[in-house]
GROMACS .gro file of N, CA and C in nm:
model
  252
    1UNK      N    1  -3.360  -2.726 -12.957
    1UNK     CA    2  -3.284  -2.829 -12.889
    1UNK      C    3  -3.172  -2.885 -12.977
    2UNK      N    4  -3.195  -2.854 -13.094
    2UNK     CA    5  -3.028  -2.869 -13.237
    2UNK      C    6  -2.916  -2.875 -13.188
    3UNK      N    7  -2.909  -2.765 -13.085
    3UNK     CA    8  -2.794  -2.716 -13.072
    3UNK      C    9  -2.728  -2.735 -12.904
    4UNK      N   10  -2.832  -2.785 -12.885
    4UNK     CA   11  -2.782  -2.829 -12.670
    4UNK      C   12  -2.645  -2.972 -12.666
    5UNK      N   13  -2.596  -2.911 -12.621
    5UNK     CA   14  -2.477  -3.006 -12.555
    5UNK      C   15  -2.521  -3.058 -12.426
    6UNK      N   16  -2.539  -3.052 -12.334
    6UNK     CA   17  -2.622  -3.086 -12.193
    6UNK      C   18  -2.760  -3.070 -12.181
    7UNK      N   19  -2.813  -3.171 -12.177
    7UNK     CA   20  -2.949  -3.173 -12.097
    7UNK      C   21  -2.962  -3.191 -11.967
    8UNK      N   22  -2.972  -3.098 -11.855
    8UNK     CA   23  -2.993  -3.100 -11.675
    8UNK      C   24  -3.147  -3.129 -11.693
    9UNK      N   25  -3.147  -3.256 -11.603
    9UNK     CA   26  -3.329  -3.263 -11.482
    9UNK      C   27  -3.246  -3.291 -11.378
   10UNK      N   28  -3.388  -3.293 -11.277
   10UNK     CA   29  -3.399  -3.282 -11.139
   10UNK      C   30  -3.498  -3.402 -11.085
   11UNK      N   31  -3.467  -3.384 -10.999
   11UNK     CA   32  -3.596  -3.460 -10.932
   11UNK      C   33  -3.665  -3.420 -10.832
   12UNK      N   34  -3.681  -3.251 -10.814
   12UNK     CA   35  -3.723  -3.213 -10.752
   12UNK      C   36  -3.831  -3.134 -10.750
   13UNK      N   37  -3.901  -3.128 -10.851
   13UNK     CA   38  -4.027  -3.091 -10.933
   13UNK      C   39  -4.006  -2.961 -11.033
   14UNK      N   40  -3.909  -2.925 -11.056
   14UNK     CA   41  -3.894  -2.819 -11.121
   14UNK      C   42  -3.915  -2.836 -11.319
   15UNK      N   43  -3.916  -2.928 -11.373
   15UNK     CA   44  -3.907  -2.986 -11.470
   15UNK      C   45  -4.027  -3.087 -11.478
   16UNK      N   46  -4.068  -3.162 -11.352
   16UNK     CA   47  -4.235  -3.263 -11.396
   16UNK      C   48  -4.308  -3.162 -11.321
   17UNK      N   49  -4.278  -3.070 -11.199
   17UNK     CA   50  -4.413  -3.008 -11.184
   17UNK      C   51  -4.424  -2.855 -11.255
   18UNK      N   52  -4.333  -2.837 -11.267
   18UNK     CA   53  -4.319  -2.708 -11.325
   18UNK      C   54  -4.360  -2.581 -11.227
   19UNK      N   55  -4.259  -2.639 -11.147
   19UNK     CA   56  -4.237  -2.524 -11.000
   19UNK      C   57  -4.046  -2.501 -11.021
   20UNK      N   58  -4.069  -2.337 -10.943
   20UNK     CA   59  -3.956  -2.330 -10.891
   20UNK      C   60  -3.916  -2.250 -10.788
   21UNK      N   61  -3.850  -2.275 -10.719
   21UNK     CA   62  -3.839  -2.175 -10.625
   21UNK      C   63  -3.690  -2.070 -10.573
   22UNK      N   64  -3.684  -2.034 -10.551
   22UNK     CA   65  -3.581  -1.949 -10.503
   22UNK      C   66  -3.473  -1.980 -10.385
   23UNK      N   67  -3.353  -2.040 -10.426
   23UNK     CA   68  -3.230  -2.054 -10.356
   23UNK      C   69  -3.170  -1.961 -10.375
   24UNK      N   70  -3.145  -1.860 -10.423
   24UNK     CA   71  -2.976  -1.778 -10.372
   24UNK      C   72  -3.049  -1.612 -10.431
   25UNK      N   73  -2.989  -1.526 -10.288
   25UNK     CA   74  -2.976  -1.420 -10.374
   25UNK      C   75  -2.861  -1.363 -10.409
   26UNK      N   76  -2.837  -1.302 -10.534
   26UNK     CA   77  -2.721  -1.208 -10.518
   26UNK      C   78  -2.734  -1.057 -10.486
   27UNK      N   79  -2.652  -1.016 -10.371
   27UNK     CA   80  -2.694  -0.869 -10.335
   27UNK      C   81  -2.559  -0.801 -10.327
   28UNK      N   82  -2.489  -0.826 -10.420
   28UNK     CA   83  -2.308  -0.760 -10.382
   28UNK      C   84  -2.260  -0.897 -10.362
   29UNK      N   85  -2.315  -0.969 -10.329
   29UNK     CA   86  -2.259  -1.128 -10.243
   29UNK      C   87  -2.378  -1.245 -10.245
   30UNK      N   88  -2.358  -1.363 -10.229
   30UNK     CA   89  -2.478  -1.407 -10.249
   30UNK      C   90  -2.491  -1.448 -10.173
   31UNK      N   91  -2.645  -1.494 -10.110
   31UNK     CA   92  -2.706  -1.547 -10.002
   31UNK      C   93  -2.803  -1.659 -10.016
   32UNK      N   94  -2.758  -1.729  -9.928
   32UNK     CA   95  -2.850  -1.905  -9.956
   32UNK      C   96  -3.019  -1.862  -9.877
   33UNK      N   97  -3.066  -1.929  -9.965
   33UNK     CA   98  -3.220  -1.881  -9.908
   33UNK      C   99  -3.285  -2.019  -9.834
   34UNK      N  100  -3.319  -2.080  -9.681
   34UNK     CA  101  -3.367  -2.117  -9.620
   34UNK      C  102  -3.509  -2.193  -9.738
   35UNK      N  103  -3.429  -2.231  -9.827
   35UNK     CA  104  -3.611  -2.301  -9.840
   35UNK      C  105  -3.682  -2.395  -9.862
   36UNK      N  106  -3.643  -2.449  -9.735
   36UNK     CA  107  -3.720  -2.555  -9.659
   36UNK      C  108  -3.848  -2.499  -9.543
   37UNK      N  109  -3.745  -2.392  -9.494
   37UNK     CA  110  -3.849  -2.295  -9.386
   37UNK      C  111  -3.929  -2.211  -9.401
   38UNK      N  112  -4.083  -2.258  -9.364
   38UNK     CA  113  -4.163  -2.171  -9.393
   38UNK      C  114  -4.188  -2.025  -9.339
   39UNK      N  115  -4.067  -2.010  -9.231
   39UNK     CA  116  -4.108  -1.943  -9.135
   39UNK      C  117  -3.995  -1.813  -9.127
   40UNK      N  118  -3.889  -1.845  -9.247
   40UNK     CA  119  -3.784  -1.719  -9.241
   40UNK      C  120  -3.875  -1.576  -9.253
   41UNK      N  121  -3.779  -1.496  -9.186
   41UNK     CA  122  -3.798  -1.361  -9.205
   41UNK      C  123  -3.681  -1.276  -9.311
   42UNK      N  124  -3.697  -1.148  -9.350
   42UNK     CA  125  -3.637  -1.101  -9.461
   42UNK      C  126  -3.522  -1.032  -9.327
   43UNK      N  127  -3.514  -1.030  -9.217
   43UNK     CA  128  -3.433  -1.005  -9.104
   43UNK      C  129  -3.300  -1.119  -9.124
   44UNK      N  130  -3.342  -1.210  -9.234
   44UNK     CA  131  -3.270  -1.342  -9.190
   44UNK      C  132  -3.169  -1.334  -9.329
   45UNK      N  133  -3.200  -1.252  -9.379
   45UNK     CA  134  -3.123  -1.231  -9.550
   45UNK      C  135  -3.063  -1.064  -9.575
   46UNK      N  136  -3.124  -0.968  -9.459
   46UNK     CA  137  -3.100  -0.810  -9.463
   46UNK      C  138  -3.060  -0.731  -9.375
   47UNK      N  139  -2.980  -0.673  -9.373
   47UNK     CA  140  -2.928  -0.575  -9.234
   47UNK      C  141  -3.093  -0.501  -9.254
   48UNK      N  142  -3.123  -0.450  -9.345
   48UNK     CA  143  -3.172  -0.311  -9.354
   48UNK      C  144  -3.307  -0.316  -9.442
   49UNK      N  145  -3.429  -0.265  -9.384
   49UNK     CA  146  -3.556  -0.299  -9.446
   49UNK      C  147  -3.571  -0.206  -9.577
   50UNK      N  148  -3.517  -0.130  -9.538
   50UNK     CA  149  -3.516  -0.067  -9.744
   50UNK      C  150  -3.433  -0.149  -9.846
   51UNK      N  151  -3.343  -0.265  -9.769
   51UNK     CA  152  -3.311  -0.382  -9.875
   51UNK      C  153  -3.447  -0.411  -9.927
   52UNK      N  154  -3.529  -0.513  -9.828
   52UNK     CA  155  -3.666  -0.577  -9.876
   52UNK      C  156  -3.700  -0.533  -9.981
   53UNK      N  157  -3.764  -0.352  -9.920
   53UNK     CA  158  -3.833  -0.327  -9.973
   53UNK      C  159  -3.838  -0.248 -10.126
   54UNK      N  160  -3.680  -0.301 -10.148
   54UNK     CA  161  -3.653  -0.243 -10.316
   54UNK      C  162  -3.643  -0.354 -10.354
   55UNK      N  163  -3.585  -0.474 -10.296
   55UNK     CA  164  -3.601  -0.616 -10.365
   55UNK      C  165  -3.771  -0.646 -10.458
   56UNK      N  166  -3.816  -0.639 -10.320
   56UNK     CA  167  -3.980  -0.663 -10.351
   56UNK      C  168  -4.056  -0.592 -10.489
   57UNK      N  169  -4.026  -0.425 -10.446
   57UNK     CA  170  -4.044  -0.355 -10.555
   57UNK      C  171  -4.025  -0.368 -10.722
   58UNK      N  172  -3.866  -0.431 -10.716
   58UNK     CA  173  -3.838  -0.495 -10.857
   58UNK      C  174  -3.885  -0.608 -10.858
   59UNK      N  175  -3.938  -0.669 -10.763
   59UNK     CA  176  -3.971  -0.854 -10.851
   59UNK      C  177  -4.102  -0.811 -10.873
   60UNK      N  178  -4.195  -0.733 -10.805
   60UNK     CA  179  -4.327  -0.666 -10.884
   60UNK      C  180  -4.330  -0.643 -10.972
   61UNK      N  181  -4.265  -0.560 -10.996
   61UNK     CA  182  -4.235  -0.428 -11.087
   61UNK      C  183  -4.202  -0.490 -11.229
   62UNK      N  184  -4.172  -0.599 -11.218
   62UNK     CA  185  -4.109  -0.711 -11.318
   62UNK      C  186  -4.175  -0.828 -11.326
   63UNK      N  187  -4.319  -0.882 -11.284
   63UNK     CA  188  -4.366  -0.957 -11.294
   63UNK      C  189  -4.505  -0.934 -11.415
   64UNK      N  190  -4.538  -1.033 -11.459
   64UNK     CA  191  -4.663  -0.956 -11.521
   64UNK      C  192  -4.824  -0.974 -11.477
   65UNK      N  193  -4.846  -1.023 -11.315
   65UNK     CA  194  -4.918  -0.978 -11.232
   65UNK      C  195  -4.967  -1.068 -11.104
   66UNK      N  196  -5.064  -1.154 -11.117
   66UNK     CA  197  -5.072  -1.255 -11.013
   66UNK      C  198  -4.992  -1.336 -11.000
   67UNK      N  199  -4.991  -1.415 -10.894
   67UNK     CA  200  -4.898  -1.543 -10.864
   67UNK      C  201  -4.954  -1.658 -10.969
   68UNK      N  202  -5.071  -1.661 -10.971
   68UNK     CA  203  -5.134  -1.770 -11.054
   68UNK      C  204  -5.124  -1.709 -11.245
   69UNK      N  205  -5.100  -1.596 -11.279
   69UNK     CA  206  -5.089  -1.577 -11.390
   69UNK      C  207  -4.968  -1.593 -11.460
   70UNK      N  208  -4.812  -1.576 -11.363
   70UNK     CA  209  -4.745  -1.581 -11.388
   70UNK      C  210  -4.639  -1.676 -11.406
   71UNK      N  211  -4.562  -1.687 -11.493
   71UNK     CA  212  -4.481  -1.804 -11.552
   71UNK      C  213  -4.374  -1.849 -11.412
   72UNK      N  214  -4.354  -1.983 -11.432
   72UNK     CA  215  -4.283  -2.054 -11.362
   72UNK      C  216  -4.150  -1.947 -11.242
   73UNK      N  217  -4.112  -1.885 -11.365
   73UNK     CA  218  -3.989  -1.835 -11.258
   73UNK      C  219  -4.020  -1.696 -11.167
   74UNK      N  220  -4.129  -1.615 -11.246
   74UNK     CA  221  -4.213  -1.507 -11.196
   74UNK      C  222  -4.283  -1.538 -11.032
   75UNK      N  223  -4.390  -1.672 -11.068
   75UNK     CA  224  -4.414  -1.742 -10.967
   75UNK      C  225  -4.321  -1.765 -10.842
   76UNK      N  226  -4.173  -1.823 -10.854
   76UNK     CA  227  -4.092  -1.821 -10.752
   76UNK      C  228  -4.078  -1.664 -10.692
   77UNK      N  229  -4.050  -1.595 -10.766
   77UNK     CA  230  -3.978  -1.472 -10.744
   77UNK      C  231  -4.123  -1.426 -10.635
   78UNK      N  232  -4.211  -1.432 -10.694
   78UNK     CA  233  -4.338  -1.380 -10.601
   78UNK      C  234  -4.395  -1.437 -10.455
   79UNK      N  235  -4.314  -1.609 -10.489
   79UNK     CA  236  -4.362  -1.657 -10.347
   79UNK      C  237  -4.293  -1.593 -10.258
   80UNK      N  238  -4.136  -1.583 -10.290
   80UNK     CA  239  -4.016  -1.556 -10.184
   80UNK      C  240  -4.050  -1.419 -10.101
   81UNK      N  241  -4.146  -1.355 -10.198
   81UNK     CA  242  -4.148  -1.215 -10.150
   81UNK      C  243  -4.270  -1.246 -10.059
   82UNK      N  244  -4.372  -1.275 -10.094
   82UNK     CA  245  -4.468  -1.335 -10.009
   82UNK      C  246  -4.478  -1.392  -9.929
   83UNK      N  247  -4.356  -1.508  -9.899
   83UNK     CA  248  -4.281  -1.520  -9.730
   83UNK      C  249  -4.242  -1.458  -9.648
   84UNK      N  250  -4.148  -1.335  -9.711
   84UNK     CA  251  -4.080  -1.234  -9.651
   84UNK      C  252  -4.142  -1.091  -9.554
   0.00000   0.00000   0.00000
């Protein structure tokens, strides 16, 4: 922390609860992610279901395993897919 010029909080639990979740993807372009709604579909972010299903593939593929084992930002990456 020597060396920080800005310190960002929130007040939205990302920093006291130590959650986070997933607003934007970038896919060529970026896309705002609904998340407030529990109820989006991956129809709502993709022309095309082999998008999903290579998205999904790398946030696996890149996690280091459960939702509950994994660190804060792993965790997001796993819920979003787990909505989808």
């Amino acid at each position: 922390m020597g060396g920080a010029n800005n310190i960002c909080s929130d007040k939205t639990g990302t920093l006291t609860m130590n959650k986070m979740t997933v607003t934007d993807i970038w896919a060529g372009y970026s896309i705002k992610v609904k998340v407030n709604d529990e109820t989006y579909d991956w129809k709502d972010y993709f022309d095309n279901k082999s998008h999903i299903n290579l998205i999904t593939q790398a946030i696996c593929c890149n996690t280091i395993g459960s939702i509950k084992e994994a660190s804060a930002t792993e965790q997001a990456m796993l819920n979003f897919v787990s909505k989808i």
